[in-house]
Short mmCIF file of C-alpha atoms in Angstrom, two decimals:
data_model
loop_
_atom_site.label_atom_id
_atom_site.label_comp_id
_atom_site.label_asym_id
_atom_site.label_seq_id
_atom_site.Cartn_x
_atom_site.Cartn_y
_atom_site.Cartn_z
CA MET A 1 -19.65 1.26 3.76
CA PRO A 2 -16.01 2.25 4.35
CA GLY A 3 -15.63 5.81 5.55
CA ASP A 4 -19.26 6.13 6.64
CA ARG A 5 -19.42 7.20 10.30
CA THR A 6 -23.25 7.46 10.39
CA PRO A 7 -24.81 5.11 12.98
CA THR A 8 -27.22 2.54 11.51
CA ALA A 9 -29.01 -0.55 12.71
CA SER A 10 -25.92 -2.59 11.86
CA ARG A 11 -23.26 -0.05 12.86
CA PRO A 12 -22.77 1.35 16.38
CA ALA A 13 -22.46 5.00 17.26
CA LEU A 14 -18.85 6.00 17.63
CA PRO A 15 -17.31 7.61 20.74
CA PRO A 16 -17.03 11.41 20.80
CA GLU A 17 -14.12 12.82 18.82
CA GLU A 18 -11.23 14.49 20.61
CA THR A 19 -10.82 18.23 20.78
CA ARG A 20 -8.88 19.92 18.02
CA ILE A 21 -6.02 20.69 20.44
CA ALA A 22 -5.73 17.05 21.53
CA ARG A 23 -5.64 15.88 17.91
CA ALA A 24 -2.99 18.49 17.06
CA VAL A 25 -0.82 17.51 20.03
CA ARG A 26 -1.09 13.80 19.16
CA ARG A 27 -0.15 14.49 15.56
CA LEU A 28 2.79 16.64 16.67
CA LEU A 29 3.98 13.83 18.95
CA ASP A 30 3.76 11.35 16.07
CA ILE A 31 5.91 13.58 13.86
CA LEU A 32 8.44 14.48 16.57
CA VAL A 33 9.03 10.80 17.37
CA ALA A 34 8.68 9.05 14.00
CA GLY A 35 10.73 11.60 12.03
CA PRO A 36 13.93 11.62 14.13
CA VAL A 37 13.79 7.85 14.75
CA LEU A 38 13.59 7.18 11.01
CA LEU A 39 16.40 9.65 10.33
CA PHE A 40 18.89 8.47 12.94
CA SER A 41 18.13 4.76 12.52
CA SER A 42 18.43 4.85 8.72
CA PRO A 43 21.88 3.12 8.64
CA PHE A 44 20.46 0.34 10.84
CA LEU A 45 17.35 0.06 8.66
CA LEU A 46 19.47 -0.15 5.51
CA ALA A 47 21.53 -2.91 7.10
CA ILE A 48 18.37 -4.89 7.85
CA MET A 49 17.23 -4.44 4.26
CA LEU A 50 20.55 -5.78 2.98
CA ILE A 51 20.40 -8.81 5.27
CA ILE A 52 16.83 -9.58 4.09
CA ARG A 53 17.93 -9.40 0.44
CA LEU A 54 20.87 -11.71 1.12
CA ASP A 55 18.68 -14.16 3.03
CA SER A 56 16.10 -14.68 0.25
CA PRO A 57 15.16 -13.22 -3.16
CA GLY A 58 12.68 -10.37 -3.30
CA SER A 59 12.11 -6.86 -2.01
CA ALA A 60 13.18 -6.06 1.54
CA ILE A 61 9.95 -4.13 2.15
CA PHE A 62 6.56 -5.82 2.27
CA SER A 63 3.55 -3.64 1.54
CA GLN A 64 -0.01 -4.72 2.28
CA GLU A 65 -3.45 -3.15 2.35
CA ARG A 66 -4.82 -2.60 5.85
CA ILE A 67 -7.97 -0.93 7.18
CA GLY A 68 -7.56 2.28 9.12
CA LEU A 69 -9.47 5.30 10.41
CA ASN A 70 -13.15 5.34 9.32
CA GLU A 71 -12.65 1.89 7.68
CA LEU A 72 -10.60 3.49 4.92
CA PRO A 73 -7.87 1.31 3.35
CA PHE A 74 -4.21 2.31 3.36
CA THR A 75 -0.93 0.60 2.53
CA VAL A 76 1.17 -0.50 5.46
CA HIS A 77 4.93 -1.11 5.15
CA LYS A 78 6.95 -3.73 7.03
CA PHE A 79 10.21 -5.57 6.56
CA ARG A 80 9.54 -8.69 4.56
CA THR A 81 9.58 -11.77 6.80
CA MET A 82 8.23 -14.31 4.30
CA TYR A 83 9.45 -15.72 1.06
CA SER A 84 8.29 -13.71 -1.96
CA GLU A 85 4.97 -14.73 -3.52
CA ALA A 86 3.93 -16.54 -0.31
CA ASP A 87 0.33 -17.75 -0.45
CA PRO A 88 -1.86 -15.72 1.99
CA THR A 89 -4.54 -18.46 2.13
CA PRO A 90 -3.25 -20.22 5.30
CA HIS A 91 -3.31 -16.99 7.28
CA ARG A 92 -6.71 -16.02 5.92
CA GLU A 93 -8.16 -19.36 7.01
CA TYR A 94 -6.48 -19.09 10.40
CA ILE A 95 -7.90 -15.63 11.00
CA ALA A 96 -11.39 -16.86 10.13
CA GLN A 97 -11.03 -19.58 12.74
CA LEU A 98 -9.72 -17.19 15.39
CA VAL A 99 -12.43 -14.57 14.84
CA GLY A 100 -14.96 -17.37 15.01
CA GLY A 101 -13.73 -18.35 18.46
CA ALA A 102 -11.30 -21.17 17.70
CA THR A 103 -8.40 -21.73 20.04
CA ALA A 104 -5.18 -20.07 18.90
CA GLN A 105 -2.24 -22.19 17.87
CA ARG A 106 0.46 -22.35 20.48
CA ALA A 107 4.24 -22.28 20.36
CA ASP A 108 6.47 -24.69 22.25
CA ASP A 109 6.42 -22.40 25.28
CA GLY A 110 2.61 -22.59 25.47
CA GLN A 111 1.88 -19.02 24.47
CA ALA A 112 -1.16 -18.37 22.32
CA LEU A 113 -0.25 -16.97 18.93
CA PHE A 114 -2.04 -14.42 16.83
CA LYS A 115 0.13 -15.56 13.92
CA LEU A 116 0.53 -19.15 12.76
CA ALA A 117 2.69 -21.15 15.17
CA VAL A 118 4.35 -23.09 12.38
CA ASP A 119 4.63 -21.19 9.11
CA ASP A 120 6.94 -22.47 6.41
CA ARG A 121 6.46 -19.19 4.56
CA VAL A 122 8.63 -17.35 7.09
CA THR A 123 12.32 -16.94 6.23
CA PRO A 124 15.11 -17.57 8.80
CA VAL A 125 15.83 -13.83 9.06
CA GLY A 126 12.09 -13.13 9.07
CA GLY A 127 11.61 -15.29 12.14
CA PHE A 128 14.16 -13.20 14.04
CA LEU A 129 12.64 -9.93 12.86
CA ARG A 130 9.20 -11.04 14.06
CA LYS A 131 10.42 -12.16 17.48
CA THR A 132 12.20 -8.84 18.03
CA SER A 133 9.40 -6.75 16.41
CA LEU A 134 12.01 -5.18 14.14
CA ASP A 135 9.81 -6.01 11.14
CA GLU A 136 7.43 -3.26 12.34
CA LEU A 137 9.96 -0.40 12.08
CA PRO A 138 9.01 0.68 8.51
CA GLN A 139 5.55 1.51 9.88
CA LEU A 140 7.14 4.65 11.30
CA TRP A 141 6.81 5.93 7.71
CA ASN A 142 3.06 5.26 7.96
CA VAL A 143 3.02 7.27 11.22
CA LEU A 144 4.90 10.13 9.57
CA ARG A 145 2.47 10.11 6.62
CA GLY A 146 -0.52 10.22 8.95
CA ASP A 147 -1.96 6.77 8.04
CA MET A 148 -1.19 5.56 11.54
CA SER A 149 -0.40 6.96 14.95
CA LEU A 150 2.22 5.86 17.45
CA VAL A 151 -0.55 4.43 19.64
CA GLY A 152 -3.80 2.88 18.50
CA PRO A 153 -5.58 -0.37 17.62
CA ARG A 154 -3.76 -2.96 15.55
CA PRO A 155 -4.18 -2.27 11.80
CA VAL A 156 -6.23 -5.14 10.40
CA VAL A 157 -6.22 -6.89 7.04
CA PRO A 158 -9.44 -6.43 5.00
CA TYR A 159 -10.57 -10.04 5.25
CA GLU A 160 -10.84 -9.80 9.03
CA LEU A 161 -13.83 -7.49 8.60
CA GLU A 162 -15.80 -10.32 6.99
CA HIS A 163 -16.14 -11.86 10.45
CA TYR A 164 -16.60 -8.74 12.58
CA SER A 165 -19.56 -8.16 14.90
CA THR A 166 -21.26 -4.77 14.89
CA ASP A 167 -19.51 -3.62 18.05
CA GLN A 168 -16.05 -4.48 16.77
CA PHE A 169 -16.28 -1.84 14.01
CA ARG A 170 -15.77 0.81 16.72
CA ARG A 171 -12.03 0.03 16.47
CA PHE A 172 -11.95 2.20 13.34
CA ALA A 173 -13.04 5.35 15.20
CA VAL A 174 -9.34 6.17 15.65
CA LYS A 175 -6.15 5.67 13.64
CA PRO A 176 -4.42 2.31 13.99
CA GLY A 177 -1.19 2.37 15.95
CA LEU A 178 2.36 1.10 15.89
CA THR A 179 1.78 -0.03 19.46
CA GLY A 180 -1.32 -0.17 21.62
CA LEU A 181 -3.05 -1.43 24.74
CA TRP A 182 -3.11 -4.98 23.38
CA GLN A 183 0.64 -5.00 22.67
CA VAL A 184 1.55 -4.01 26.25
CA SER A 185 -1.04 -6.30 27.86
CA GLY A 186 0.30 -9.68 26.84
CA ARG A 187 0.04 -9.46 23.05
CA ASN A 188 0.15 -13.02 21.68
CA GLU A 189 -0.76 -14.43 25.09
CA LYS A 190 -4.24 -13.00 24.45
CA THR A 191 -7.06 -14.53 22.43
CA TYR A 192 -8.43 -12.73 19.39
CA THR A 193 -11.52 -11.62 21.33
CA GLU A 194 -9.39 -10.28 24.17
CA MET A 195 -7.25 -8.38 21.66
CA VAL A 196 -10.29 -6.71 20.14
CA ASP A 197 -11.70 -5.93 23.60
CA LEU A 198 -8.46 -4.19 24.54
CA ASP A 199 -8.55 -2.15 21.32
CA LEU A 200 -12.14 -1.13 22.07
CA ALA A 201 -11.16 -0.24 25.64
CA TYR A 202 -8.44 2.01 24.21
CA VAL A 203 -10.93 3.73 21.89
CA GLU A 204 -13.22 4.47 24.85
CA ARG A 205 -10.44 5.64 27.21
CA ARG A 206 -8.20 7.34 24.65
CA SER A 207 -6.21 10.27 25.99
CA LEU A 208 -2.74 11.73 25.66
CA SER A 209 -1.82 10.47 29.12
CA LEU A 210 -2.88 6.94 28.19
CA ASP A 211 -0.83 7.17 24.99
CA LEU A 212 2.27 8.20 26.92
CA SER A 213 1.73 5.38 29.40
CA ILE A 214 1.46 2.81 26.57
CA LEU A 215 4.57 4.21 24.85
CA LEU A 216 6.59 3.93 28.07
CA LYS A 217 5.42 0.33 28.57
CA THR A 218 6.20 -0.61 24.98
CA PHE A 219 10.01 -0.37 25.32
CA PRO A 220 10.44 -2.99 28.07
CA VAL A 221 7.86 -5.26 26.38
CA VAL A 222 9.87 -5.20 23.13
CA ILE A 223 13.23 -5.56 24.87
CA GLU A 224 12.09 -8.44 27.06
CA ARG A 225 10.01 -9.88 24.17
CA LYS A 226 7.00 -10.49 26.45
CA GLY A 227 4.13 -12.20 24.65
CA VAL A 228 5.88 -12.00 21.29
CA ALA A 229 5.44 -14.86 18.85
#
């Protein structure tokens, strides 16, 4: 049951919660980073929105339900990278195969992809936004709202949970993040199982020092586009 943190035969016990001070410092860091970045990058964000609207009909912002802390749903915001009214079925089927252990599709350079390698639903501008991770910038609003943190596990779509093992539900012991251990450890070069294992490792080792280390590693990863589909 979403939001239920009580251990059962089918649900593992969660790691100990952080101290109140650690949670307050992490929340303060989220606000101090997300707020100014959104404010000072607003002209750039507006320009991206205009380009998206000129590239294809539809809203520049794509909103989707994701699963966050304590398995509670929230709405995540991203720049739209697909044509409007795109059918989610191909991705849903692909996720089911990946979670079940199927080999990930691969791009021309041989890198494993978490997303579909060939996806006709993606717009020309959307392809660029994905490769540069610029499509993720609106999630700073989710960080500011408190739905997400700067660092944490990847926010998952609800239908992924249909295939989860008991242990994998421990990912929801913390808020999902804009970046995380998976993103700075190879990202789309990893298999689905390796991605989840890295998220679980983050949950177990979570600390402010680890968060700062991941944040510092995120910038060169994004700039050099390492492991990005």
